[in-house]
């Protein structure tokens, strides 16, 4: 059977299969798609992959992905240097930046505490966060971890680490997403929405 | 906002988005996944993409993907040189090879006739098939195009082109898939199964 598939084809199918959410079927469909398309689509993807590893690093201050160190946000004097939003992943920084409302800086943990997956506090950039809070005289830390078990555990751990450091700790509100139907909301979300209700 | 995303990251997100079935969300998830993983997963994918284009070509006989020309199947003297299975895509060759039953050779059309998508007979390797049938003294052509509108149109076109060339023309049986329930089969499939019924 393998006679029918040349090695460069199986190699690419295998390489695609290693990506999350891409099974062997999708991997071979992508590979055969690239075989049929002009070379430049394939080569641009190859170049982009190389550049990603060659040209990006983690910001030494906030651990977001960056080309220059420190990153554009950390070195922007216009931004509020006394507020830090703590997020799990670089993509979360984007979500907050898209609002255009947040003017502070960030701290990327690169994950959340998850005993099931063997991820403890030492695997995350929590020690570095505590250090920043002390050294940079931070006034407020906004914990923006995901609203779920792991995000909650991480938030609680950070809360314990920062207690007594003279910093205000807040967490993003949990409640009904805008545009949603109460009818279809899960009960945990409705509970949170009730607990966090505000005066009109 | 773009300040938060370095260019190598957006470049890779764009390159992934060009692949079929990968939207901007999946593309950025894949990109941020690769940022977190060891370099070699990313570099192996980059190398595999380069090699795919550098090392593979179409077999000059059957138009399947190959490293050596002619391909392993076409140059295998053990295989029946007088039978050709006509398929739409290289992946279809794999499907037939997996059965272990087919001992003939192949001819890959690289698509099916589809007026909606602007694909006519001239975009496919049909002329090359007719030439092979005549030159290689083929006894049987098994049309293994997909059982659908486009596959049917392609099969009928090939039938017309090969009429009078002294070759036996057959087509893969259409009917109930093994292990399926008649109850849930669509009526076109049941019709085909009735028309193609065989004596017990």
CSV table of N, CA and C in Angstrom, one decimal, chain A residues 6-9, chain B residues 55-57 65-71:
chain,number,residue,atom,x,y,z
A,6,UNK,N,4.2,8.6,-1.9
A,6,UNK,CA,5.6,9.0,-1.8
A,6,UNK,C,5.9,9.5,-0.4
A,7,UNK,N,7.2,9.4,0.1
A,7,UNK,CA,7.6,9.8,1.4
A,7,UNK,C,7.3,11.2,1.7
A,8,UNK,N,7.7,12.2,0.8
A,8,UNK,CA,7.4,13.6,1.1
A,8,UNK,C,5.9,13.8,1.4
A,9,UNK,N,5.0,13.0,0.8
A,9,UNK,CA,3.6,13.2,1.1
A,9,UNK,C,3.3,12.7,2.5
B,55,UNK,N,10.3,17.7,-4.0
B,55,UNK,CA,10.6,16.3,-4.4
B,55,UNK,C,9.5,15.5,-5.0
B,56,UNK,N,8.3,16.1,-5.1
B,56,UNK,CA,7.3,15.3,-5.8
B,56,UNK,C,6.9,15.9,-7.1
B,57,UNK,N,6.4,15.1,-8.0
B,57,UNK,CA,5.9,15.5,-9.3
B,57,UNK,C,4.7,14.6,-9.7
B,65,UNK,N,0.7,11.3,-7.8
B,65,UNK,CA,1.9,12.0,-7.2
B,65,UNK,C,3.0,11.0,-7.0
B,66,UNK,N,4.2,11.4,-7.3
B,66,UNK,CA,5.3,10.5,-7.2
B,66,UNK,C,6.6,11.2,-7.0
B,67,UNK,N,7.7,10.5,-6.5
B,67,UNK,CA,9.0,11.0,-6.4
B,67,UNK,C,9.7,10.6,-7.7
B,68,UNK,N,9.7,9.3,-8.0
B,68,UNK,CA,10.3,8.9,-9.2
B,68,UNK,C,9.3,8.8,-10.4
B,69,UNK,N,9.8,9.1,-11.6
B,69,UNK,CA,8.9,9.1,-12.7
B,69,UNK,C,9.4,8.0,-13.7
B,70,UNK,N,8.6,7.0,-14.1
B,70,UNK,CA,7.2,6.8,-13.7
B,70,UNK,C,7.1,6.3,-12.3
B,71,UNK,N,5.9,6.3,-11.7
B,71,UNK,CA,5.7,6.0,-10.3
B,71,UNK,C,5.9,4.5,-10.0
